[in-house]
PDB file of C-alpha atoms in Angstrom:
ATOM      1  CA  MET X   1     170.534-155.198 139.011  1.00  0.00           C
ATOM      2  CA  THR X   2     170.328-151.424 139.503  1.00  0.00           C
ATOM      3  CA  ARG X   3     171.570-150.108 142.820  1.00  0.00           C
ATOM      4  CA  ILE X   4     169.172-147.859 144.709  1.00  0.00           C
ATOM      5  CA  GLU X   5     172.062-145.550 145.634  1.00  0.00           C
ATOM      6  CA  ASP X   6     172.730-144.916 141.927  1.00  0.00           C
ATOM      7  CA  GLU X   7     169.023-144.228 141.311  1.00  0.00           C
ATOM      8  CA  LEU X   8     168.988-141.719 144.163  1.00  0.00           C
ATOM      9  CA  ARG X   9     172.143-139.985 142.915  1.00  0.00           C
ATOM     10  CA  GLY X  10     170.577-139.676 139.460  1.00  0.00           C
ATOM     11  CA  ALA X  11     167.291-138.343 140.824  1.00  0.00           C
ATOM     12  CA  ALA X  12     169.120-135.841 143.038  1.00  0.00           C
ATOM     13  CA  ALA X  13     171.198-134.576 140.103  1.00  0.00           C
ATOM     14  CA  GLU X  14     168.058-134.105 137.993  1.00  0.00           C
ATOM     15  CA  LEU X  15     166.274-132.296 140.793  1.00  0.00           C
ATOM     16  CA  ARG X  16     169.245-129.968 141.396  1.00  0.00           C
ATOM     17  CA  GLN X  17     169.223-129.153 137.691  1.00  0.00           C
ATOM     18  CA  ARG X  18     165.460-128.543 137.668  1.00  0.00           C
ATOM     19  CA  THR X  19     165.591-126.200 140.661  1.00  0.00           C
ATOM     20  CA  ALA X  20     168.740-124.301 139.623  1.00  0.00           C
ATOM     21  CA  ASP X  21     166.736-121.525 137.943  1.00  0.00           C
ATOM     22  CA  VAL X  22     164.761-120.432 141.001  1.00  0.00           C
ATOM     23  CA  ASP X  23     164.028-116.726 141.269  1.00  0.00           C
ATOM     24  CA  VAL X  24     166.240-115.865 144.253  1.00  0.00           C
ATOM     25  CA  ASP X  25     165.671-112.091 144.103  1.00  0.00           C
ATOM     26  CA  GLY X  26     161.886-112.448 143.872  1.00  0.00           C
ATOM     27  CA  ALA X  27     161.772-114.950 146.709  1.00  0.00           C
ATOM     28  CA  LEU X  28     164.003-112.752 148.889  1.00  0.00           C
ATOM     29  CA  GLU X  29     161.757-109.766 148.274  1.00  0.00           C
ATOM     30  CA  ARG X  30     158.667-111.813 149.218  1.00  0.00           C
ATOM     31  CA  VAL X  31     160.273-113.012 152.461  1.00  0.00           C
ATOM     32  CA  LEU X  32     161.416-109.490 153.391  1.00  0.00           C
ATOM     33  CA  ALA X  33     157.979-108.056 152.522  1.00  0.00           C
ATOM     34  CA  GLU X  34     156.342-110.654 154.746  1.00  0.00           C
ATOM     35  CA  GLY X  35     158.740-109.637 157.518  1.00  0.00           C
ATOM     36  CA  ARG X  36     157.756-105.968 157.077  1.00  0.00           C
ATOM     37  CA  ARG X  37     154.073-106.912 157.327  1.00  0.00           C
ATOM     38  CA  ARG X  38     154.801-108.797 160.544  1.00  0.00           C
ATOM     39  CA  PRO X  39     157.227-106.511 162.409  1.00  0.00           C
ATOM     40  CA  ARG X  40     159.389-108.242 164.957  1.00  0.00           C
ATOM     41  CA  ARG X  41     158.483-107.616 168.559  1.00  0.00           C
ATOM     42  CA  GLY X  42     160.977-107.343 171.367  1.00  0.00           C
ATOM     43  CA  PRO X  43     161.028-110.758 173.059  1.00  0.00           C
ATOM     44  CA  LEU X  44     160.372-109.339 176.525  1.00  0.00           C
ATOM     45  CA  LEU X  45     157.394-107.258 175.402  1.00  0.00           C
ATOM     46  CA  ALA X  46     156.043-110.075 173.279  1.00  0.00           C
ATOM     47  CA  GLY X  47     156.408-112.520 176.164  1.00  0.00           C
ATOM     48  CA  ALA X  48     154.737-110.206 178.672  1.00  0.00           C
ATOM     49  CA  ALA X  49     151.838-109.388 176.330  1.00  0.00           C
ATOM     50  CA  ALA X  50     151.315-113.030 175.469  1.00  0.00           C
ATOM     51  CA  ALA X  51     151.423-114.025 179.139  1.00  0.00           C
ATOM     52  CA  VAL X  52     148.723-111.472 180.052  1.00  0.00           C
ATOM     53  CA  VAL X  53     146.469-112.557 177.207  1.00  0.00           C
ATOM     54  CA  LEU X  54     147.042-116.212 178.023  1.00  0.00           C
ATOM     55  CA  ALA X  55     146.199-115.667 181.698  1.00  0.00           C
ATOM     56  CA  LEU X  56     143.026-113.675 180.939  1.00  0.00           C
ATOM     57  CA  VAL X  57     141.703-116.087 178.348  1.00  0.00           C
ATOM     58  CA  ALA X  58     142.628-119.155 180.355  1.00  0.00           C
ATOM     59  CA  SER X  59     141.029-117.875 183.554  1.00  0.00           C
ATOM     60  CA  ALA X  60     137.827-117.092 181.662  1.00  0.00           C
ATOM     61  CA  ALA X  61     137.742-120.421 179.926  1.00  0.00           C
ATOM     62  CA  LEU X  62     138.695-122.819 182.722  1.00  0.00           C
ATOM     63  CA  TRP X  63     136.208-123.893 185.335  1.00  0.00           C
ATOM     64  CA  TRP X  64     137.306-124.221 188.937  1.00  0.00           C
ATOM     65  CA  PRO X  65     138.516-127.816 189.124  1.00  0.00           C
ATOM     66  CA  GLU X  66     137.410-130.231 191.829  1.00  0.00           C
ATOM     67  CA  SER X  67     140.669-132.149 191.759  1.00  0.00           C
ATOM     68  CA  GLY X  68     144.177-131.989 190.411  1.00  0.00           C
ATOM     69  CA  THR X  69     143.250-134.532 187.737  1.00  0.00           C
ATOM     70  CA  ASP X  70     140.413-132.291 186.554  1.00  0.00           C
ATOM     71  CA  LEU X  71     142.785-129.325 186.437  1.00  0.00           C
ATOM     72  CA  VAL X  72     145.285-131.247 184.289  1.00  0.00           C
ATOM     73  CA  ALA X  73     142.512-132.478 181.999  1.00  0.00           C
ATOM     74  CA  GLY X  74     141.032-128.973 181.737  1.00  0.00           C
ATOM     75  CA  VAL X  75     144.334-127.290 180.966  1.00  0.00           C
ATOM     76  CA  SER X  76     145.250-130.015 178.471  1.00  0.00           C
ATOM     77  CA  SER X  77     141.893-129.663 176.722  1.00  0.00           C
ATOM     78  CA  TRP X  78     142.102-125.857 176.652  1.00  0.00           C
ATOM     79  CA  VAL X  79     145.632-125.878 175.244  1.00  0.00           C
ATOM     80  CA  GLY X  80     144.666-128.468 172.635  1.00  0.00           C
ATOM     81  CA  MET X  81     141.726-126.367 171.463  1.00  0.00           C
ATOM     82  CA  HIS X  82     143.252-122.891 171.616  1.00  0.00           C
ATOM     83  CA  LEU X  83     146.978-123.092 170.992  1.00  0.00           C
ATOM     84  CA  ASP X  84     148.848-124.284 167.961  1.00  0.00           C
ATOM     85  CA  TYR X  85     152.579-124.655 167.568  1.00  0.00           C
ATOM     86  CA  VAL X  86     154.063-123.098 164.466  1.00  0.00           C
ATOM     87  CA  PRO X  87     157.010-125.230 163.303  1.00  0.00           C
ATOM     88  CA  GLY X  88     160.229-123.276 163.356  1.00  0.00           C
ATOM     89  CA  SER X  89     158.980-120.702 165.850  1.00  0.00           C
ATOM     90  CA  SER X  90     161.315-121.937 168.573  1.00  0.00           C
ATOM     91  CA  LEU X  91     164.972-122.812 168.724  1.00  0.00           C
ATOM     92  CA  PRO X  92     166.072-126.351 169.638  1.00  0.00           C
ATOM     93  CA  THR X  93     167.191-125.106 173.062  1.00  0.00           C
ATOM     94  CA  ASP X  94     163.925-123.286 173.898  1.00  0.00           C
ATOM     95  CA  GLY X  95     161.865-124.710 176.730  1.00  0.00           C
ATOM     96  CA  ALA X  96     158.090-125.061 176.848  1.00  0.00           C
ATOM     97  CA  VAL X  97     157.427-121.699 178.505  1.00  0.00           C
ATOM     98  CA  ARG X  98     159.612-119.797 176.056  1.00  0.00           C
ATOM     99  CA  THR X  99     157.922-121.560 173.161  1.00  0.00           C
ATOM    100  CA  LEU X 100     154.400-120.791 174.425  1.00  0.00           C
ATOM    101  CA  LEU X 101     155.174-117.145 175.016  1.00  0.00           C
ATOM    102  CA  ARG X 102     156.191-116.484 171.429  1.00  0.00           C
TER     103      ARG X 102
ATOM    104  CA  MET W   1     178.350-113.354 160.795  1.00  0.00           C
ATOM    105  CA  SER W   2     176.529-112.788 157.494  1.00  0.00           C
ATOM    106  CA  THR W   3     173.452-110.660 156.911  1.00  0.00           C
ATOM    107  CA  PHE W   4     170.122-112.366 156.296  1.00  0.00           C
ATOM    108  CA  GLU W   5     170.244-111.345 152.641  1.00  0.00           C
ATOM    109  CA  GLN W   6     173.683-112.953 152.179  1.00  0.00           C
ATOM    110  CA  PHE W   7     172.534-116.079 153.979  1.00  0.00           C
ATOM    111  CA  PHE W   8     169.396-116.250 151.826  1.00  0.00           C
ATOM    112  CA  ARG W   9     171.326-115.928 148.551  1.00  0.00           C
ATOM    113  CA  GLU W  10     173.815-118.606 149.602  1.00  0.00           C
ATOM    114  CA  GLN W  11     171.251-121.097 150.807  1.00  0.00           C
ATOM    115  CA  TYR W  12     167.991-120.564 148.931  1.00  0.00           C
ATOM    116  CA  SER W  13     168.544-122.745 145.848  1.00  0.00           C
ATOM    117  CA  SER W  14     169.748-125.765 147.798  1.00  0.00           C
ATOM    118  CA  ILE W  15     166.915-125.456 150.326  1.00  0.00           C
ATOM    119  CA  VAL W  16     164.350-125.220 147.494  1.00  0.00           C
ATOM    120  CA  ALA W  17     165.804-128.449 146.074  1.00  0.00           C
ATOM    121  CA  LEU W  18     165.574-130.093 149.496  1.00  0.00           C
ATOM    122  CA  CYS W  19     161.978-128.874 149.899  1.00  0.00           C
ATOM    123  CA  ALA W  20     161.066-130.156 146.426  1.00  0.00           C
ATOM    124  CA  TRP W  21     162.554-133.507 147.446  1.00  0.00           C
ATOM    125  CA  LEU W  22     160.510-133.493 150.647  1.00  0.00           C
ATOM    126  CA  THR W  23     157.221-132.484 149.032  1.00  0.00           C
ATOM    127  CA  GLY W  24     157.610-134.184 145.649  1.00  0.00           C
ATOM    128  CA  ASP W  25     156.608-130.920 143.979  1.00  0.00           C
ATOM    129  CA  ARG W  26     158.740-127.980 142.855  1.00  0.00           C
ATOM    130  CA  ALA W  27     156.083-125.283 143.406  1.00  0.00           C
ATOM    131  CA  ALA W  28     155.232-126.635 146.848  1.00  0.00           C
ATOM    132  CA  GLY W  29     158.979-126.830 147.519  1.00  0.00           C
ATOM    133  CA  GLU W  30     159.410-123.136 146.726  1.00  0.00           C
ATOM    134  CA  ASP W  31     156.456-122.235 148.977  1.00  0.00           C
ATOM    135  CA  LEU W  32     157.885-124.369 151.754  1.00  0.00           C
ATOM    136  CA  ALA W  33     161.384-122.876 151.390  1.00  0.00           C
ATOM    137  CA  GLN W  34     159.973-119.337 151.584  1.00  0.00           C
ATOM    138  CA  ASP W  35     157.966-120.210 154.688  1.00  0.00           C
ATOM    139  CA  ALA W  36     161.107-121.663 156.266  1.00  0.00           C
ATOM    140  CA  PHE W  37     163.163-118.569 155.421  1.00  0.00           C
ATOM    141  CA  GLY W  38     160.327-116.419 156.771  1.00  0.00           C
ATOM    142  CA  ALA W  39     160.612-118.229 160.106  1.00  0.00           C
ATOM    143  CA  VAL W  40     164.399-117.808 160.036  1.00  0.00           C
ATOM    144  CA  HIS W  41     164.078-114.109 159.184  1.00  0.00           C
ATOM    145  CA  ARG W  42     161.766-113.486 162.133  1.00  0.00           C
ATOM    146  CA  ARG W  43     164.422-114.934 164.463  1.00  0.00           C
ATOM    147  CA  TRP W  44     167.525-113.894 162.570  1.00  0.00           C
ATOM    148  CA  ASP W  45     169.087-112.165 165.604  1.00  0.00           C
ATOM    149  CA  GLU W  46     169.090-115.521 167.384  1.00  0.00           C
ATOM    150  CA  VAL W  47     169.803-117.725 164.361  1.00  0.00           C
ATOM    151  CA  ALA W  48     172.738-115.761 162.904  1.00  0.00           C
ATOM    152  CA  PRO W  49     175.148-116.478 165.798  1.00  0.00           C
ATOM    153  CA  LEU W  50     174.496-120.246 165.600  1.00  0.00           C
ATOM    154  CA  ASP W  51     177.383-122.419 164.399  1.00  0.00           C
ATOM    155  CA  ARG W  52     175.256-123.706 161.527  1.00  0.00           C
ATOM    156  CA  PRO W  53     172.386-121.372 160.656  1.00  0.00           C
ATOM    157  CA  GLY W  54     171.937-123.362 157.438  1.00  0.00           C
ATOM    158  CA  ALA W  55     171.275-126.503 159.461  1.00  0.00           C
ATOM    159  CA  TYR W  56     168.657-124.605 161.463  1.00  0.00           C
ATOM    160  CA  ALA W  57     166.925-123.404 158.283  1.00  0.00           C
ATOM    161  CA  ARG W  58     166.873-126.958 156.930  1.00  0.00           C
ATOM    162  CA  ARG W  59     165.408-128.282 160.160  1.00  0.00           C
ATOM    163  CA  VAL W  60     162.642-125.676 160.024  1.00  0.00           C
ATOM    164  CA  ALA W  61     161.872-126.719 156.436  1.00  0.00           C
ATOM    165  CA  ILE W  62     161.784-130.400 157.388  1.00  0.00           C
ATOM    166  CA  ASN W  63     159.477-129.674 160.335  1.00  0.00           C
ATOM    167  CA  LEU W  64     157.185-127.608 158.116  1.00  0.00           C
ATOM    168  CA  SER W  65     157.090-130.368 155.502  1.00  0.00           C
ATOM    169  CA  SER W  66     155.614-132.777 158.001  1.00  0.00           C
ATOM    170  CA  ASN W  67     152.748-130.411 158.687  1.00  0.00           C
ATOM    171  CA  GLU W  68     149.385-131.981 157.882  1.00  0.00           C
ATOM    172  CA  ARG W  69     148.274-129.043 155.769  1.00  0.00           C
ATOM    173  CA  ARG W  70     151.370-129.398 153.632  1.00  0.00           C
ATOM    174  CA  ARG W  71     150.661-133.078 153.128  1.00  0.00           C
ATOM    175  CA  ARG W  72     147.156-132.396 151.928  1.00  0.00           C
ATOM    176  CA  SER W  73     148.408-129.696 149.593  1.00  0.00           C
ATOM    177  CA  ARG W  74     150.993-132.100 148.214  1.00  0.00           C
ATOM    178  CA  GLU W  75     148.311-134.672 147.488  1.00  0.00           C
ATOM    179  CA  ARG W  76     146.253-132.069 145.631  1.00  0.00           C
ATOM    180  CA  ARG W  77     149.240-131.195 143.516  1.00  0.00           C
ATOM    181  CA  ALA W  78     150.156-134.805 142.795  1.00  0.00           C
ATOM    182  CA  VAL W  79     149.061-134.448 139.181  1.00  0.00           C
ATOM    183  CA  THR W  80     151.742-131.853 138.541  1.00  0.00           C
ATOM    184  CA  ARG W  81     154.385-133.573 140.617  1.00  0.00           C
ATOM    185  CA  LEU W  82     157.808-132.430 139.473  1.00  0.00           C
ATOM    186  CA  ALA W  83     156.519-131.824 135.968  1.00  0.00           C
ATOM    187  CA  PRO W  84     158.252-129.083 133.953  1.00  0.00           C
ATOM    188  CA  THR W  85     156.543-125.731 134.472  1.00  0.00           C
ATOM    189  CA  ASP W  86     157.089-124.327 130.972  1.00  0.00           C
ATOM    190  CA  GLY W  87     155.880-126.366 128.029  1.00  0.00           C
ATOM    191  CA  ALA W  88     157.714-124.064 125.595  1.00  0.00           C
ATOM    192  CA  ASP W  89     161.083-125.008 127.048  1.00  0.00           C
ATOM    193  CA  PRO W  90     162.978-126.902 124.319  1.00  0.00           C
ATOM    194  CA  THR W  91     164.317-129.306 126.925  1.00  0.00           C
ATOM    195  CA  ALA W  92     160.828-129.900 128.356  1.00  0.00           C
ATOM    196  CA  SER W  93     160.141-133.165 126.580  1.00  0.00           C
ATOM    197  CA  ALA W  94     163.489-134.577 127.665  1.00  0.00           C
ATOM    198  CA  GLN W  95     162.793-133.405 131.208  1.00  0.00           C
ATOM    199  CA  LEU W  96     159.335-134.938 131.125  1.00  0.00           C
ATOM    200  CA  ARG W  97     160.734-138.269 129.968  1.00  0.00           C
ATOM    201  CA  ALA W  98     163.258-138.120 132.815  1.00  0.00           C
ATOM    202  CA  VAL W  99     160.506-137.271 135.296  1.00  0.00           C
ATOM    203  CA  GLU W 100     158.294-140.088 134.030  1.00  0.00           C
ATOM    204  CA  ARG W 101     161.175-142.521 134.273  1.00  0.00           C
ATOM    205  CA  ARG W 102     161.738-141.475 137.892  1.00  0.00           C
ATOM    206  CA  GLU W 103     158.033-141.447 138.789  1.00  0.00           C
ATOM    207  CA  PRO W 104     158.126-144.773 140.680  1.00  0.00           C
ATOM    208  CA  LEU W 105     161.147-143.536 142.634  1.00  0.00           C
ATOM    209  CA  TRP W 106     159.431-140.252 143.610  1.00  0.00           C
ATOM    210  CA  ALA W 107     156.314-142.160 144.634  1.00  0.00           C
ATOM    211  CA  ALA W 108     158.414-144.465 146.803  1.00  0.00           C
ATOM    212  CA  VAL W 109     160.353-141.547 148.333  1.00  0.00           C
ATOM    213  CA  ALA W 110     157.055-139.789 149.142  1.00  0.00           C
ATOM    214  CA  GLU W 111     155.959-142.797 151.188  1.00  0.00           C
ATOM    215  CA  LEU W 112     159.053-142.759 153.395  1.00  0.00           C
ATOM    216  CA  PRO W 113     158.661-141.373 156.930  1.00  0.00           C
ATOM    217  CA  VAL W 114     159.739-137.728 156.934  1.00  0.00           C
ATOM    218  CA  GLN W 115     162.976-138.316 158.856  1.00  0.00           C
ATOM    219  CA  GLN W 116     164.078-141.025 156.396  1.00  0.00           C
ATOM    220  CA  ARG W 117     163.042-138.879 153.421  1.00  0.00           C
ATOM    221  CA  ALA W 118     164.984-135.936 154.836  1.00  0.00           C
ATOM    222  CA  ALA W 119     168.077-138.031 155.612  1.00  0.00           C
ATOM    223  CA  VAL W 120     168.170-139.422 152.077  1.00  0.00           C
ATOM    224  CA  GLY W 121     167.623-135.953 150.569  1.00  0.00           C
ATOM    225  CA  LEU W 122     170.393-134.414 152.639  1.00  0.00           C
ATOM    226  CA  ARG W 123     172.775-137.236 151.694  1.00  0.00           C
ATOM    227  CA  TYR W 124     172.140-137.309 147.936  1.00  0.00           C
ATOM    228  CA  LEU W 125     171.070-133.744 147.172  1.00  0.00           C
ATOM    229  CA  GLU W 126     173.509-131.949 149.413  1.00  0.00           C
ATOM    230  CA  ASP W 127     176.165-134.626 149.834  1.00  0.00           C
ATOM    231  CA  LEU W 128     176.192-134.113 153.607  1.00  0.00           C
ATOM    232  CA  SER W 129     178.142-136.406 155.912  1.00  0.00           C
ATOM    233  CA  THR W 130     176.397-138.488 158.552  1.00  0.00           C
ATOM    234  CA  ASP W 131     177.489-136.021 161.248  1.00  0.00           C
ATOM    235  CA  GLU W 132     176.174-133.060 159.244  1.00  0.00           C
ATOM    236  CA  ILE W 133     172.820-134.789 158.663  1.00  0.00           C
ATOM    237  CA  ALA W 134     172.635-135.512 162.405  1.00  0.00           C
ATOM    238  CA  ALA W 135     173.151-131.794 163.115  1.00  0.00           C
ATOM    239  CA  VAL W 136     170.265-130.901 160.799  1.00  0.00           C
ATOM    240  CA  LEU W 137     167.874-133.533 162.114  1.00  0.00           C
ATOM    241  CA  GLY W 138     168.867-133.011 165.755  1.00  0.00           C
ATOM    242  CA  CYS W 139     169.647-136.673 166.358  1.00  0.00           C
ATOM    243  CA  SER W 140     172.730-138.867 166.763  1.00  0.00           C
ATOM    244  CA  PRO W 141     174.887-140.050 163.852  1.00  0.00           C
ATOM    245  CA  ALA W 142     173.857-143.621 164.746  1.00  0.00           C
ATOM    246  CA  THR W 143     170.202-142.693 164.250  1.00  0.00           C
ATOM    247  CA  VAL W 144     171.040-141.141 160.875  1.00  0.00           C
ATOM    248  CA  ARG W 145     172.720-144.402 159.815  1.00  0.00           C
ATOM    249  CA  VAL W 146     169.549-146.284 160.799  1.00  0.00           C
ATOM    250  CA  HIS W 147     167.366-143.824 158.835  1.00  0.00           C
ATOM    251  CA  LEU W 148     169.557-144.213 155.731  1.00  0.00           C
ATOM    252  CA  HIS W 149     169.755-148.003 156.025  1.00  0.00           C
ATOM    253  CA  ARG W 150     165.974-148.365 156.387  1.00  0.00           C
ATOM    254  CA  ALA W 151     165.278-145.909 153.570  1.00  0.00           C
ATOM    255  CA  HIS W 152     167.665-147.692 151.199  1.00  0.00           C
ATOM    256  CA  ARG W 153     166.172-151.059 152.090  1.00  0.00           C
ATOM    257  CA  ARG W 154     162.586-149.864 151.692  1.00  0.00           C
ATOM    258  CA  LEU W 155     163.206-148.098 148.388  1.00  0.00           C
ATOM    259  CA  ALA W 156     165.184-151.038 146.990  1.00  0.00           C
ATOM    260  CA  GLU W 157     162.402-153.470 147.865  1.00  0.00           C
ATOM    261  CA  ARG W 158     159.750-151.223 146.369  1.00  0.00           C
ATOM    262  CA  LEU W 159     161.652-150.629 143.125  1.00  0.00           C
ATOM    263  CA  GLY W 160     163.262-154.032 142.706  1.00  0.00           C
ATOM    264  CA  CYS W 161     166.782-152.671 143.104  1.00  0.00           C
ATOM    265  CA  SER W 162     169.756-153.845 145.122  1.00  0.00           C
ATOM    266  CA  THR W 163     171.670-151.806 147.694  1.00  0.00           C
ATOM    267  CA  ASP W 164     175.409-151.288 148.074  1.00  0.00           C
ATOM    268  CA  GLU W 165     175.224-153.578 151.121  1.00  0.00           C
ATOM    269  CA  ASP W 166     173.663-156.351 148.997  1.00  0.00           C
ATOM    270  CA  GLN W 167     176.471-156.033 146.473  1.00  0.00           C
ATOM    271  CA  GLU W 168     179.102-156.179 149.203  1.00  0.00           C
ATOM    272  CA  ASP W 169     177.476-159.311 150.651  1.00  0.00           C
ATOM    273  CA  LEU W 170     177.786-161.026 147.265  1.00  0.00           C
ATOM    274  CA  ARG W 171     181.547-160.448 147.142  1.00  0.00           C
TER     275      ARG W 171
END
């Protein structure tokens, strides 16, 4: 009977062969061009700007809660509707605040 | 500490292969790898000093691959899954036969949970040790062993194969 480990080794070898001819220079140029279109911001400035925008939008969108439970529900709902996490945008050691401010 | 360009040239091909493994599609794998390198490039000042920037780039790619949009795109591209891109290539028919022979395996790999699929890809494509896979996935080596064991078991059952553990039990 065939061993699954041997099947996986064979499939991996074929895939390595089939992806060996990738256009590295073209891909590098595309990544660098994308970076030029989206210039990096200083983290402090980016954080401060994002915090101001977040505070303004949130204060406009949230109603004045009657209880702490309503506040939690309101904030949770607002975040769920307005914010989206982009995978890879934070480092493993980043906390929630640092992640949100990027 | 290398420059981003050096890092890209050293790592790109192997990360494309990993992304193709994760998505089941070479074109989607290239898109995914470029998105992952884009994320790394934006944070290069913070990523470059890490002990293993390559592990970070792989983790970004794995996280991106689990994105719902990516999954839908992969389903749309299922027809062209890992098929040769150039019909004029003299080795194309041999490649196609190889792809067709592996089709049940790719289908079974695609159904694995992303962490198991990634662990198996890192082990067989990149020949990484359990500790190295743990560094990429951000989990313990024990968890990696569980991912690999479950993936082997699931794939073997699906494809009617045995595992190395089965063979050892028979001795």
